[in-house]
Tab-separated table of C-alpha atoms in Angstrom:
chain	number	residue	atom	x	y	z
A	1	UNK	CA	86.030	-31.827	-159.743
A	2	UNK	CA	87.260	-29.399	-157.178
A	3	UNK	CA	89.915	-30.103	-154.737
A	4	UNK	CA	88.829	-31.411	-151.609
A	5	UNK	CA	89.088	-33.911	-148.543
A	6	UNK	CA	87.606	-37.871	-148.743
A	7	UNK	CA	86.317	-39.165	-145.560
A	8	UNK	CA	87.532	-42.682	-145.160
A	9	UNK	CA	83.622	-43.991	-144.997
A	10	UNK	CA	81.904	-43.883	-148.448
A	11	UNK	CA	81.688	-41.273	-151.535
A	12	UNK	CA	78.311	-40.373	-152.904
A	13	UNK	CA	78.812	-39.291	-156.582
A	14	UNK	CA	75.176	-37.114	-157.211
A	15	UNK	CA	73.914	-36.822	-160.691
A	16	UNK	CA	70.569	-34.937	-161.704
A	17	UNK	CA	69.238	-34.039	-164.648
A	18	UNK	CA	71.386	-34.331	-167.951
A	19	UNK	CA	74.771	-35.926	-166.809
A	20	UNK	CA	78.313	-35.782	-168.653
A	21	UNK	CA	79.811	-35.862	-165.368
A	22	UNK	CA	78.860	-35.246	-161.798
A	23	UNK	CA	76.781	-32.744	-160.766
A	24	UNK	CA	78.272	-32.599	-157.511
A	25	UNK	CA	80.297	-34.967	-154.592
A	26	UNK	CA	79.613	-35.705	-151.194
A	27	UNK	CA	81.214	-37.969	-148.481
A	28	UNK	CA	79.647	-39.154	-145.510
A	29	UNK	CA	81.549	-40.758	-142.145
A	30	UNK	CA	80.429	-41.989	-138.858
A	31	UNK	CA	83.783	-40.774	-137.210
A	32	UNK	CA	86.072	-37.913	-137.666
A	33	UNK	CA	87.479	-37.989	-140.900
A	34	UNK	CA	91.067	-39.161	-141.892
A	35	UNK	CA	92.018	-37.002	-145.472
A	36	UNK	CA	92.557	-37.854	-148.049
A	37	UNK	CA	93.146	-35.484	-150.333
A	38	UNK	CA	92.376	-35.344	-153.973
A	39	UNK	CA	94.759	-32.899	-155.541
A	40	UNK	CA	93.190	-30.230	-158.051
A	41	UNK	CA	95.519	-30.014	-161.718
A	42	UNK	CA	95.212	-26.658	-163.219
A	43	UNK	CA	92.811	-27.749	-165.900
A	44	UNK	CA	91.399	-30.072	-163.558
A	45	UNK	CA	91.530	-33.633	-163.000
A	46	UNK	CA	90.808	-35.600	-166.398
A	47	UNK	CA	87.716	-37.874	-166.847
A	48	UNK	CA	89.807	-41.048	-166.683
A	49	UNK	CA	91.721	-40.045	-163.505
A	50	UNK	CA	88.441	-39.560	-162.016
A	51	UNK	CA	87.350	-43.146	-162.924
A	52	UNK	CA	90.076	-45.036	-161.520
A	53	UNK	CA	90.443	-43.095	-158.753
A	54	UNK	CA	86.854	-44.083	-157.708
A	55	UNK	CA	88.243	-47.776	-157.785
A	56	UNK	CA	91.487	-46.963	-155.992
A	57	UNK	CA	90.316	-44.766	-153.550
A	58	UNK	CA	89.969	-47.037	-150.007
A	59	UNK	CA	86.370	-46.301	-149.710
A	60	UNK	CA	83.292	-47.253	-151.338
A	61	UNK	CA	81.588	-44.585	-153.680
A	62	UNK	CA	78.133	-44.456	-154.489
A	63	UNK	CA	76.556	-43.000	-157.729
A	64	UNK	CA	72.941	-41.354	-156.599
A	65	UNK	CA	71.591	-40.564	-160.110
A	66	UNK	CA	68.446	-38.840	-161.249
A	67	UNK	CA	68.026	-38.033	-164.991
A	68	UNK	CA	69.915	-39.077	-168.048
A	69	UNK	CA	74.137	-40.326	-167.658
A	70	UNK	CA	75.606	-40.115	-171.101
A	71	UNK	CA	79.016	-40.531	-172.422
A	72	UNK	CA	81.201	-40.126	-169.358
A	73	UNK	CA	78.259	-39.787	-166.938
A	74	UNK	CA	77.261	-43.153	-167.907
A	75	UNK	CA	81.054	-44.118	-167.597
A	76	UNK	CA	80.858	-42.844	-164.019
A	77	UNK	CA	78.231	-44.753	-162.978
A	78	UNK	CA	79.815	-47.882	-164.516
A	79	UNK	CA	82.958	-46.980	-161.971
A	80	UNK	CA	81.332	-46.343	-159.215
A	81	UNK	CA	81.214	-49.129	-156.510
A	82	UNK	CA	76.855	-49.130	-156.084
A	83	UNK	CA	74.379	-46.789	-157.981
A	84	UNK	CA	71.242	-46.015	-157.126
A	85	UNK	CA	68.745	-44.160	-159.509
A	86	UNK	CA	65.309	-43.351	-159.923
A	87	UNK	CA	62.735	-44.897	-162.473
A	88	UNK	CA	63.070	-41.702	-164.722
A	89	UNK	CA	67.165	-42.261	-165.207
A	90	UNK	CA	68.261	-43.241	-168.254
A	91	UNK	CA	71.929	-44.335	-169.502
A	92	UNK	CA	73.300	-44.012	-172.806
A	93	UNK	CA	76.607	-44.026	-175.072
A	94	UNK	CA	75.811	-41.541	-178.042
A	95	UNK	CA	79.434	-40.770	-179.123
A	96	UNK	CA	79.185	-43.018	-182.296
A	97	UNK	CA	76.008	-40.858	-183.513
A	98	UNK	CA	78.543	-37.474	-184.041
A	99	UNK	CA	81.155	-39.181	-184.907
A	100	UNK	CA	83.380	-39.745	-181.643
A	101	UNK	CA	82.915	-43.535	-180.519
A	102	UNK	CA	82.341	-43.772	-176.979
A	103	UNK	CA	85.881	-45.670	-176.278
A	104	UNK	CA	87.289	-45.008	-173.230
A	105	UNK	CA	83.599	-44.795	-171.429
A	106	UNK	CA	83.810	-48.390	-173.309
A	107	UNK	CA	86.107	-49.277	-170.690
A	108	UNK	CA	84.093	-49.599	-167.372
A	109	UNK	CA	80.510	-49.876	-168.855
A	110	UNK	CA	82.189	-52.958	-170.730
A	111	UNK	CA	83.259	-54.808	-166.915
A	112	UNK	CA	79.604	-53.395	-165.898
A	113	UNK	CA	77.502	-55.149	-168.450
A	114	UNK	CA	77.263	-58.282	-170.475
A	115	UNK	CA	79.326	-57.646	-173.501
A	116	UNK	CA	76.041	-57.655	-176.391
A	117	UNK	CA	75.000	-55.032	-174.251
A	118	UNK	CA	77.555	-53.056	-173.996
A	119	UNK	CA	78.195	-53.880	-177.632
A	120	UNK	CA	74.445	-52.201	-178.482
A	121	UNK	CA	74.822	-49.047	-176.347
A	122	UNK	CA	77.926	-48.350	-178.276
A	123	UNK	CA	77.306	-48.890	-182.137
A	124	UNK	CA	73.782	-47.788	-181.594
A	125	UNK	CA	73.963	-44.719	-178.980
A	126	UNK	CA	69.753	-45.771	-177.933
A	127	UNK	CA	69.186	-45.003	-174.163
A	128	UNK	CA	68.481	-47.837	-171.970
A	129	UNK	CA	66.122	-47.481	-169.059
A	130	UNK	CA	66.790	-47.281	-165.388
A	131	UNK	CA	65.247	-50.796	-165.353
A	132	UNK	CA	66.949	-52.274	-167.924
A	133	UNK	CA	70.163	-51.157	-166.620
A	134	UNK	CA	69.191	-52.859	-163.418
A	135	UNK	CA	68.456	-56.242	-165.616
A	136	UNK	CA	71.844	-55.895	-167.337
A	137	UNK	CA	73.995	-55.010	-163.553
A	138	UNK	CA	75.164	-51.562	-164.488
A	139	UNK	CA	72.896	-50.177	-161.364
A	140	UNK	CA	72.496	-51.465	-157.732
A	141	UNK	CA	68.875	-50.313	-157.289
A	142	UNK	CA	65.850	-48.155	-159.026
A	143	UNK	CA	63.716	-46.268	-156.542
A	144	UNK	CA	61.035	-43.607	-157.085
A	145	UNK	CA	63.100	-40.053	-157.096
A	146	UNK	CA	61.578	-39.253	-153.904
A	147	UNK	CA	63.262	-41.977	-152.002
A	148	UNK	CA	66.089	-41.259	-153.999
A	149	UNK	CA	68.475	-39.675	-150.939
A	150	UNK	CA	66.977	-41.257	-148.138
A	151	UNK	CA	67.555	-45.085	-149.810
A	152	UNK	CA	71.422	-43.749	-151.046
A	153	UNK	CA	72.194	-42.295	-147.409
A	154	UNK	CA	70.752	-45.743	-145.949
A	155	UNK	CA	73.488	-47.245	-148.220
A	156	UNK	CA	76.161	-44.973	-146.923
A	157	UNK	CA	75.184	-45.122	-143.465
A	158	UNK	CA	75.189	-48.957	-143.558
A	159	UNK	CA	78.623	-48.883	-144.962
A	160	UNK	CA	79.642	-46.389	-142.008
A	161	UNK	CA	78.936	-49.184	-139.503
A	162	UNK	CA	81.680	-51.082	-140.704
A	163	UNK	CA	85.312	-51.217	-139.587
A	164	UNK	CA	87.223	-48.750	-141.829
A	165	UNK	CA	90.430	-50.806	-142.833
A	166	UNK	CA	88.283	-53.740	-143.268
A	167	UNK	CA	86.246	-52.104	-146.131
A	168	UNK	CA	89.449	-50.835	-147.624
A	169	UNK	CA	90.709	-54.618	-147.480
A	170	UNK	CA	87.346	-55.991	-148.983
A	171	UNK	CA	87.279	-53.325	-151.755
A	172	UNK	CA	90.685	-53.462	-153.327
A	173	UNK	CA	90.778	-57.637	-152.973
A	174	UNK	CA	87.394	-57.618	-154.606
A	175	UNK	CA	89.153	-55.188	-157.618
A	176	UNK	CA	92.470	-57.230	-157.908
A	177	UNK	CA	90.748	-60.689	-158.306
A	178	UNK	CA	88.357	-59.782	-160.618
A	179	UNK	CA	91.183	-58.698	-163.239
A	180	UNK	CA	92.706	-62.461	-162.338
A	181	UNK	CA	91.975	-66.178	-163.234
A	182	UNK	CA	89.945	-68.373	-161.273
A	183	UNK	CA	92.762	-69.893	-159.120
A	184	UNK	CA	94.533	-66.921	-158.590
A	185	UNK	CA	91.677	-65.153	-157.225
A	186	UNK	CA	90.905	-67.579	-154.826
A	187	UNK	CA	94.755	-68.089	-154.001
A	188	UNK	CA	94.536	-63.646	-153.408
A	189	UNK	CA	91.269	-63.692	-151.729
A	190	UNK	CA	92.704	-66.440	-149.660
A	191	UNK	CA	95.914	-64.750	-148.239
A	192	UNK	CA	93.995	-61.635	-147.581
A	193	UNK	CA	91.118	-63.285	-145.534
A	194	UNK	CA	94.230	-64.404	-143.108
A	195	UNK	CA	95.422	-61.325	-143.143
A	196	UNK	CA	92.594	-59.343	-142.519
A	197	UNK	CA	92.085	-61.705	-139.449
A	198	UNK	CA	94.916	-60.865	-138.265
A	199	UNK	CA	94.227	-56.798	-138.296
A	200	UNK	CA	92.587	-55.918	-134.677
A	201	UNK	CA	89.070	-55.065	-135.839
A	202	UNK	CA	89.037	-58.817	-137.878
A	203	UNK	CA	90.009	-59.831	-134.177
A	204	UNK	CA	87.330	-57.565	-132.311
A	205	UNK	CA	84.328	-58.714	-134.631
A	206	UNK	CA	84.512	-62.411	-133.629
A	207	UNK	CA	84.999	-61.183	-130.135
A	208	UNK	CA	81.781	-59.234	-130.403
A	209	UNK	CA	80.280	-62.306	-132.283
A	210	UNK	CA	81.249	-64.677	-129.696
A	211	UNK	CA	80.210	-62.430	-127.106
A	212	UNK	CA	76.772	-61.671	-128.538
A	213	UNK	CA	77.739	-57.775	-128.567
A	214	UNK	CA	77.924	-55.194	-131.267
A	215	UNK	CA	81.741	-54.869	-132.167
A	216	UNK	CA	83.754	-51.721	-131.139
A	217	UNK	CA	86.027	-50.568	-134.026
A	218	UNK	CA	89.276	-49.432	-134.066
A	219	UNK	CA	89.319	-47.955	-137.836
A	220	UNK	CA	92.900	-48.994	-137.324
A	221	UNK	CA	95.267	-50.994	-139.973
A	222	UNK	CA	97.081	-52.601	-137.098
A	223	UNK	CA	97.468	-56.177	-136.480
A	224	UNK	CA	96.202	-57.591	-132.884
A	225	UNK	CA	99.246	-58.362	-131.781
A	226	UNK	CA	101.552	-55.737	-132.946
């Protein structure tokens, strides 16, 4: 993955063809983008730094696939926030059929799918459709590959309307309680609601609300009455 700058809208991971890894990264804002900046190692960042950064990064990131995701391409997917693929994609975990089990691509395709499933695409390596990866959770949404950018960009676009800090908020909550017992999670999501109230675009939406008006973001982290 080559160095570069993340706008603080959404990601859009694109894979075509036969996928280990991506084939290529783009990221989309409404507004001027803030940096963040993904530093390049000299052999490159490794596969699993790429997967949680995906989940840590403040932004959602979107997997627009279109052909088969094996092995760490499937693990990709899996880390991505939404995926959307076309009827032809397939997903599989072939390690165990030349003798390297798929184990750390184990890792998020196992939180992305019902354990027997996960279990099957590992001991057996057998490719499961775009469809049945749909069924099973691992994708957001199949559509025919020439919708394919148009329906991912609507995605992106969508997420561009929202207030910045707000998305940031909602995306590493949503990551922290999952990992957490019922009660904590709702004790977590709890505090954070009242704090993200408290931020000035939680204040300007139910202004806009109220006033029957589209809201006017800040893409600011402050509170309203800092």
């Amino acid at each position: 993955m080559a160095a570069g700058s993340l706008c603080r809208a959404v990601g859009v991971f694109q894979l075509s063809r036969t996928a280990a890894l991506s084939a290529g990264t783009r990221f989309y804002s409404h507004t001027q983008p803030e940096p963040l900046t993904v530093r390049q190692q000299h052999n490159g960042i490794r596969c699993i730094q790429i997967m949680t950064l995906i989940q840590d990064i403040p932004v959602p990131v979107i997997a627009m696939v279109n052909g088969v995701a094996t092995a760490a391409g499937c693990q990709l997917v899996a880390s991505c926030d939404i995926a959307v693929v076309t009827e032809k994609s397939t997903f599989a975990t072939p390690g165990v059929n030349v003798g390297l089990f798929c184990s750390t691509p184990a890792v998020a395709i196992g939180r992305a799918v019902p354990r027997k499933v996960a279990m099957e695409m590992l001991f057996t390596g057998t490719p499961i459709s775009a469809h049945d990866a749909l069924l099973h959770g691992l994708v957001s949404k199949v559509v025919p590959e020439e919708r394919l950018e148009e329906e991912t960009l609507a995605i992106a676009r969508r997420v561009c309307q929202a207030s910045r800090p707000v998305v940031a908020i909602g995306k590493a909550t949503f990551q922290r309680q999952m990992a957490q017992g019922r009660d904590a999670a709702y004790a977590t999501a709890s505090k954070v609601m009242v704090d993200n109230l408290a931020l000035r675009d939680g204040q300007e939406g139910i202004r806009a609300f109220i006033e029957k008006r589209k809201p006017v973001w800040s893409h600011k982290t402050e509170k309203a009455h800092d």
